[in-house]
């Protein structure tokens, strides 16, 4: 698999962050789980680990990093 470019990662991170902001503005602080938490649960990672992957803070990409990236891409397409 080819590692995504920093621009691709940043675009997905920004899109998910915007979705999260809209969700909180619409439903308030008790809106339930956000997108980063949902993606993290599917990959057995924390919210911060998912954010670090999408911010391109990972030196050596492993299969679980690609899984997070693919889930994030799919999440953006659905929303």
XYZ file of C-alpha atoms in Angstrom:
79
model
C 0.000 0.000 0.000
C 1.149 3.505 -0.745
C 1.366 5.942 2.147
C -1.059 8.856 1.688
C 0.414 12.293 1.135
C 0.365 14.860 3.938
C -2.141 16.909 1.917
C -4.545 13.960 1.682
C -4.264 13.325 5.407
C -4.772 16.997 6.250
C -7.830 17.231 3.989
C -9.470 14.241 5.685
C -8.553 15.521 9.153
C -10.042 18.937 8.383
C -13.222 17.385 6.959
C -13.758 15.169 9.998
C -13.026 18.066 12.345
C -15.648 20.163 10.531
C -18.194 17.337 10.767
C -17.444 17.121 14.491
C -17.865 20.886 15.000
C -21.211 20.870 13.168
C -22.366 17.916 15.260
C -21.529 19.689 18.524
C -23.127 22.953 17.372
C -26.303 21.126 16.388
C -26.704 18.771 19.348
C -24.616 20.376 22.096
C -21.886 18.900 24.249
C -23.906 15.761 24.994
C -24.116 14.777 21.343
C -22.630 11.327 21.885
C -19.516 9.837 20.322
C -17.676 11.894 17.765
C -16.107 10.682 14.525
C -12.594 10.338 15.958
C -13.888 8.164 18.808
C -15.972 6.028 16.435
C -13.036 5.406 14.096
C -10.777 4.711 17.075
C -13.148 2.106 18.521
C -13.214 0.207 15.237
C -9.400 0.108 15.202
C -8.910 -0.398 18.964
C -7.211 2.983 19.335
C -7.827 6.126 21.314
C -9.151 9.367 19.899
C -5.693 10.953 20.188
C -4.028 8.094 18.298
C -6.474 8.548 15.418
C -5.823 12.287 15.374
C -2.060 11.733 15.349
C -2.331 9.373 12.383
C -4.451 11.848 10.425
C -2.068 14.679 11.324
C 0.799 12.707 9.742
C 2.667 12.180 13.014
C 3.492 8.530 12.353
C 7.009 7.640 11.209
C 6.491 4.036 10.039
C 3.099 3.205 8.593
C 1.731 -0.218 9.531
C -1.480 -1.985 8.447
C -3.505 -0.544 11.344
C -2.581 2.988 10.224
C -3.920 2.255 6.737
C -7.083 0.869 8.332
C -7.616 4.168 10.206
C -6.967 6.126 7.005
C -9.446 4.030 4.984
C -12.145 4.275 7.668
C -11.652 8.038 7.860
C -11.976 8.324 4.070
C -15.176 6.303 4.146
C -16.553 8.377 7.050
C -16.022 11.594 5.095
C -17.766 10.140 2.014
C -20.798 9.055 4.061
C -21.195 12.478 5.645
